[in-house]
Amino acid sequence: MITGILLALLAGSLVSLQTIFNSKVNERTGSWSTTTMVLFTGFIASFLISLLVEGKNTFSFQHMQPWYWLSGAIGVGVVFCLVQGMKLLGPTFAISIVLTSQLSFALLFDSMGWLGLEKIPFSWNQLLGVLVIVGGIVLFKFGGRKSAKSKKSPGALQSDS
């Protein structure tokens, strides 16, 4: 279980890092060029690692549902939407929404047993957990803002002399 938690933490950091890199690439080129570059370099890296780790079993696809092949097309949507979301919302807010959406849909898919997942009973505590995260995002984004007019810099003392 510890290994799973560490890998999940690493995955979260890598997703955030990749999203930042993607937005920097997108500043120099278009969103579709960014998506193509990201997925192509990901293909090359995963293909080479797969050959090293799995060898000839890299292309062993028996007993796989045909609709699983849509995963790559879904990846196009993920990269494109992340790049656009970051451009429009900024990295922290966009990633917060992405992760909350991911958690919400994982809860839905798990509790319904969709897409070949083992059905896990839904609990109101799970929904409450997601709503607490949403509340945290709202507080993070909109809480604690002070107007620029009410802020005074430390050296901005007014003198009447």
PDB file of C-alpha atoms in Angstrom:
ATOM      1  CA  MET A   1       0.000   0.000   0.000  1.00  0.00           C
ATOM      2  CA  ILE A   2       2.866   2.406   0.779  1.00  0.00           C
ATOM      3  CA  THR A   3       4.289   1.856  -2.706  1.00  0.00           C
ATOM      4  CA  GLY A   4       0.898   2.635  -4.244  1.00  0.00           C
ATOM      5  CA  ILE A   5       0.617   5.859  -2.256  1.00  0.00           C
ATOM      6  CA  LEU A   6       4.136   6.917  -3.231  1.00  0.00           C
ATOM      7  CA  LEU A   7       3.450   6.177  -6.906  1.00  0.00           C
ATOM      8  CA  ALA A   8       0.176   8.125  -6.745  1.00  0.00           C
ATOM      9  CA  LEU A   9       1.989  11.090  -5.169  1.00  0.00           C
ATOM     10  CA  LEU A  10       4.656  10.893  -7.864  1.00  0.00           C
ATOM     11  CA  ALA A  11       1.975  10.729 -10.565  1.00  0.00           C
ATOM     12  CA  GLY A  12       0.314  13.854  -9.161  1.00  0.00           C
ATOM     13  CA  SER A  13       3.571  15.759  -9.207  1.00  0.00           C
ATOM     14  CA  LEU A  14       4.326  14.580 -12.740  1.00  0.00           C
ATOM     15  CA  VAL A  15       0.877  15.616 -13.983  1.00  0.00           C
ATOM     16  CA  SER A  16       1.403  19.097 -12.556  1.00  0.00           C
ATOM     17  CA  LEU A  17       4.910  19.285 -13.991  1.00  0.00           C
ATOM     18  CA  GLN A  18       3.769  18.086 -17.412  1.00  0.00           C
ATOM     19  CA  THR A  19       0.924  20.587 -17.423  1.00  0.00           C
ATOM     20  CA  ILE A  20       3.327  23.453 -16.742  1.00  0.00           C
ATOM     21  CA  PHE A  21       5.681  22.237 -19.485  1.00  0.00           C
ATOM     22  CA  ASN A  22       2.731  21.892 -21.877  1.00  0.00           C
ATOM     23  CA  SER A  23       1.615  25.455 -21.214  1.00  0.00           C
ATOM     24  CA  LYS A  24       5.160  26.736 -21.840  1.00  0.00           C
ATOM     25  CA  VAL A  25       5.296  24.851 -25.150  1.00  0.00           C
ATOM     26  CA  ASN A  26       1.865  26.245 -26.008  1.00  0.00           C
ATOM     27  CA  GLU A  27       3.177  29.801 -25.534  1.00  0.00           C
ATOM     28  CA  ARG A  28       5.483  29.190 -28.518  1.00  0.00           C
ATOM     29  CA  THR A  29       3.141  27.180 -30.735  1.00  0.00           C
ATOM     30  CA  GLY A  30      -0.538  26.305 -31.100  1.00  0.00           C
ATOM     31  CA  SER A  31      -2.560  23.979 -28.896  1.00  0.00           C
ATOM     32  CA  TRP A  32      -2.767  21.241 -31.507  1.00  0.00           C
ATOM     33  CA  SER A  33       0.979  21.386 -32.159  1.00  0.00           C
ATOM     34  CA  THR A  34       1.558  21.145 -28.414  1.00  0.00           C
ATOM     35  CA  THR A  35      -0.786  18.174 -28.137  1.00  0.00           C
ATOM     36  CA  THR A  36       0.936  16.444 -31.063  1.00  0.00           C
ATOM     37  CA  MET A  37       4.409  17.045 -29.639  1.00  0.00           C
ATOM     38  CA  VAL A  38       3.448  15.897 -26.128  1.00  0.00           C
ATOM     39  CA  LEU A  39       1.783  12.706 -27.299  1.00  0.00           C
ATOM     40  CA  PHE A  40       4.496  11.934 -29.859  1.00  0.00           C
ATOM     41  CA  THR A  41       7.339  12.321 -27.367  1.00  0.00           C
ATOM     42  CA  GLY A  42       5.281  10.300 -24.871  1.00  0.00           C
ATOM     43  CA  PHE A  43       4.851   7.584 -27.491  1.00  0.00           C
ATOM     44  CA  ILE A  44       8.585   7.445 -28.206  1.00  0.00           C
ATOM     45  CA  ALA A  45       9.499   7.350 -24.509  1.00  0.00           C
ATOM     46  CA  SER A  46       6.912   4.724 -23.562  1.00  0.00           C
ATOM     47  CA  PHE A  47       7.697   2.609 -26.631  1.00  0.00           C
ATOM     48  CA  LEU A  48      11.429   2.517 -25.851  1.00  0.00           C
ATOM     49  CA  ILE A  49      10.866   1.804 -22.144  1.00  0.00           C
ATOM     50  CA  SER A  50       8.355  -0.906 -23.043  1.00  0.00           C
ATOM     51  CA  LEU A  51      10.875  -2.573 -25.355  1.00  0.00           C
ATOM     52  CA  LEU A  52      13.493  -2.512 -22.577  1.00  0.00           C
ATOM     53  CA  VAL A  53      11.174  -3.755 -19.821  1.00  0.00           C
ATOM     54  CA  GLU A  54       8.728  -6.047 -21.648  1.00  0.00           C
ATOM     55  CA  GLY A  55      10.709  -7.020 -24.718  1.00  0.00           C
ATOM     56  CA  LYS A  56       8.676  -8.981 -27.246  1.00  0.00           C
ATOM     57  CA  ASN A  57       5.607  -8.864 -24.971  1.00  0.00           C
ATOM     58  CA  THR A  58       5.259  -5.166 -25.825  1.00  0.00           C
ATOM     59  CA  PHE A  59       2.787  -6.067 -28.550  1.00  0.00           C
ATOM     60  CA  SER A  60       0.781  -8.695 -26.673  1.00  0.00           C
ATOM     61  CA  PHE A  61      -2.772  -7.347 -26.870  1.00  0.00           C
ATOM     62  CA  GLN A  62      -4.875 -10.505 -26.620  1.00  0.00           C
ATOM     63  CA  HIS A  63      -8.043 -10.435 -24.531  1.00  0.00           C
ATOM     64  CA  MET A  64      -8.262  -6.651 -24.768  1.00  0.00           C
ATOM     65  CA  GLN A  65     -11.616  -4.994 -25.378  1.00  0.00           C
ATOM     66  CA  PRO A  66     -11.610  -3.159 -28.741  1.00  0.00           C
ATOM     67  CA  TRP A  67     -12.894   0.067 -27.184  1.00  0.00           C
ATOM     68  CA  TYR A  68      -9.755   0.291 -25.006  1.00  0.00           C
ATOM     69  CA  TRP A  69      -7.995   1.462 -28.163  1.00  0.00           C
ATOM     70  CA  LEU A  70      -9.791   4.801 -27.679  1.00  0.00           C
ATOM     71  CA  SER A  71      -7.426   5.590 -24.820  1.00  0.00           C
ATOM     72  CA  GLY A  72      -5.007   7.432 -27.119  1.00  0.00           C
ATOM     73  CA  ALA A  73      -7.804   9.590 -28.509  1.00  0.00           C
ATOM     74  CA  ILE A  74      -8.883  10.369 -24.958  1.00  0.00           C
ATOM     75  CA  GLY A  75      -5.280  11.427 -24.276  1.00  0.00           C
ATOM     76  CA  VAL A  76      -5.596  14.003 -27.061  1.00  0.00           C
ATOM     77  CA  GLY A  77      -8.585  15.486 -25.260  1.00  0.00           C
ATOM     78  CA  VAL A  78      -6.752  15.452 -21.921  1.00  0.00           C
ATOM     79  CA  VAL A  79      -3.701  17.320 -23.206  1.00  0.00           C
ATOM     80  CA  PHE A  80      -5.675  19.804 -25.295  1.00  0.00           C
ATOM     81  CA  CYS A  81      -8.141  20.612 -22.502  1.00  0.00           C
ATOM     82  CA  LEU A  82      -5.367  20.947 -19.904  1.00  0.00           C
ATOM     83  CA  VAL A  83      -3.412  23.342 -22.086  1.00  0.00           C
ATOM     84  CA  GLN A  84      -6.495  25.460 -22.771  1.00  0.00           C
ATOM     85  CA  GLY A  85      -7.655  25.342 -19.144  1.00  0.00           C
ATOM     86  CA  MET A  86      -4.271  26.536 -17.904  1.00  0.00           C
ATOM     87  CA  LYS A  87      -4.232  29.330 -20.453  1.00  0.00           C
ATOM     88  CA  LEU A  88      -7.663  30.530 -19.357  1.00  0.00           C
ATOM     89  CA  LEU A  89      -7.539  29.857 -15.602  1.00  0.00           C
ATOM     90  CA  GLY A  90      -3.911  29.624 -14.566  1.00  0.00           C
ATOM     91  CA  PRO A  91      -2.093  26.485 -13.422  1.00  0.00           C
ATOM     92  CA  THR A  92      -3.264  26.083  -9.826  1.00  0.00           C
ATOM     93  CA  PHE A  93      -6.947  26.756 -10.406  1.00  0.00           C
ATOM     94  CA  ALA A  94      -7.053  24.614 -13.567  1.00  0.00           C
ATOM     95  CA  ILE A  95      -5.283  21.664 -11.922  1.00  0.00           C
ATOM     96  CA  SER A  96      -7.566  21.943  -8.868  1.00  0.00           C
ATOM     97  CA  ILE A  97     -10.618  21.649 -11.088  1.00  0.00           C
ATOM     98  CA  VAL A  98      -9.066  18.822 -13.135  1.00  0.00           C
ATOM     99  CA  LEU A  99      -8.246  16.791 -10.036  1.00  0.00           C
ATOM    100  CA  THR A 100     -11.693  17.351  -8.520  1.00  0.00           C
ATOM    101  CA  SER A 101     -13.328  16.344 -11.794  1.00  0.00           C
ATOM    102  CA  GLN A 102     -11.105  13.277 -11.958  1.00  0.00           C
ATOM    103  CA  LEU A 103     -12.036  12.282  -8.407  1.00  0.00           C
ATOM    104  CA  SER A 104     -15.748  12.872  -9.051  1.00  0.00           C
ATOM    105  CA  PHE A 105     -15.802  10.769 -12.207  1.00  0.00           C
ATOM    106  CA  ALA A 106     -13.719   8.030 -10.564  1.00  0.00           C
ATOM    107  CA  LEU A 107     -16.325   7.918  -7.782  1.00  0.00           C
ATOM    108  CA  LEU A 108     -19.111   7.696 -10.360  1.00  0.00           C
ATOM    109  CA  PHE A 109     -17.393   4.983 -12.433  1.00  0.00           C
ATOM    110  CA  ASP A 110     -16.464   2.973  -9.324  1.00  0.00           C
ATOM    111  CA  SER A 111     -19.907   3.177  -7.749  1.00  0.00           C
ATOM    112  CA  MET A 112     -21.635   2.246 -11.015  1.00  0.00           C
ATOM    113  CA  GLY A 113     -19.118  -0.419 -12.002  1.00  0.00           C
ATOM    114  CA  TRP A 114     -18.779   1.125 -15.462  1.00  0.00           C
ATOM    115  CA  LEU A 115     -16.014   0.401 -17.981  1.00  0.00           C
ATOM    116  CA  GLY A 116     -15.271  -3.018 -16.532  1.00  0.00           C
ATOM    117  CA  LEU A 117     -14.487  -1.745 -13.029  1.00  0.00           C
ATOM    118  CA  GLU A 118     -15.442  -3.698  -9.955  1.00  0.00           C
ATOM    119  CA  LYS A 119     -18.539  -2.057  -8.483  1.00  0.00           C
ATOM    120  CA  ILE A 120     -17.699  -0.353  -5.195  1.00  0.00           C
ATOM    121  CA  PRO A 121     -20.653   0.698  -3.041  1.00  0.00           C
ATOM    122  CA  PHE A 122     -21.293   4.442  -3.007  1.00  0.00           C
ATOM    123  CA  SER A 123     -21.237   6.195   0.357  1.00  0.00           C
ATOM    124  CA  TRP A 124     -22.354   9.674   1.311  1.00  0.00           C
ATOM    125  CA  ASN A 125     -18.981  10.159   3.017  1.00  0.00           C
ATOM    126  CA  GLN A 126     -17.296   9.862  -0.389  1.00  0.00           C
ATOM    127  CA  LEU A 127     -19.586  12.522  -1.851  1.00  0.00           C
ATOM    128  CA  LEU A 128     -19.017  14.717   1.190  1.00  0.00           C
ATOM    129  CA  GLY A 129     -15.250  14.352   0.665  1.00  0.00           C
ATOM    130  CA  VAL A 130     -15.566  15.563  -2.926  1.00  0.00           C
ATOM    131  CA  LEU A 131     -17.760  18.486  -1.831  1.00  0.00           C
ATOM    132  CA  VAL A 132     -15.211  19.464   0.842  1.00  0.00           C
ATOM    133  CA  ILE A 133     -12.534  19.547  -1.875  1.00  0.00           C
ATOM    134  CA  VAL A 134     -14.782  21.705  -4.071  1.00  0.00           C
ATOM    135  CA  GLY A 135     -15.327  24.040  -1.111  1.00  0.00           C
ATOM    136  CA  GLY A 136     -11.565  24.194  -0.617  1.00  0.00           C
ATOM    137  CA  ILE A 137     -11.055  25.174  -4.241  1.00  0.00           C
ATOM    138  CA  VAL A 138     -13.661  27.929  -3.928  1.00  0.00           C
ATOM    139  CA  LEU A 139     -11.938  29.224  -0.774  1.00  0.00           C
ATOM    140  CA  PHE A 140      -8.543  28.960  -2.431  1.00  0.00           C
ATOM    141  CA  LYS A 141      -9.646  30.878  -5.508  1.00  0.00           C
ATOM    142  CA  PHE A 142     -11.967  33.488  -4.045  1.00  0.00           C
ATOM    143  CA  GLY A 143     -11.288  33.619  -0.306  1.00  0.00           C
ATOM    144  CA  GLY A 144      -8.999  36.107   1.338  1.00  0.00           C
ATOM    145  CA  ARG A 145      -8.844  38.583  -1.535  1.00  0.00           C
ATOM    146  CA  LYS A 146      -8.292  42.159  -0.538  1.00  0.00           C
ATOM    147  CA  SER A 147      -8.902  45.052  -2.820  1.00  0.00           C
ATOM    148  CA  ALA A 148      -5.846  46.865  -4.117  1.00  0.00           C
ATOM    149  CA  LYS A 149      -7.241  50.158  -2.777  1.00  0.00           C
ATOM    150  CA  SER A 150      -7.276  48.952   0.832  1.00  0.00           C
ATOM    151  CA  LYS A 151      -3.688  47.701   0.713  1.00  0.00           C
ATOM    152  CA  LYS A 152      -0.953  50.118   1.663  1.00  0.00           C
ATOM    153  CA  SER A 153       2.683  49.408   1.259  1.00  0.00           C
ATOM    154  CA  PRO A 154       4.780  49.738   4.436  1.00  0.00           C
ATOM    155  CA  GLY A 155       6.569  52.823   3.120  1.00  0.00           C
ATOM    156  CA  ALA A 156       3.405  54.558   2.012  1.00  0.00           C
ATOM    157  CA  LEU A 157       2.810  56.646   5.128  1.00  0.00           C
ATOM    158  CA  GLN A 158       1.012  59.841   4.329  1.00  0.00           C
ATOM    159  CA  SER A 159       2.585  63.074   5.415  1.00  0.00           C
ATOM    160  CA  ASP A 160       0.610  66.227   6.012  1.00  0.00           C
ATOM    161  CA  SER A 161       3.652  68.517   6.234  1.00  0.00           C
TER     162      SER A 161
END
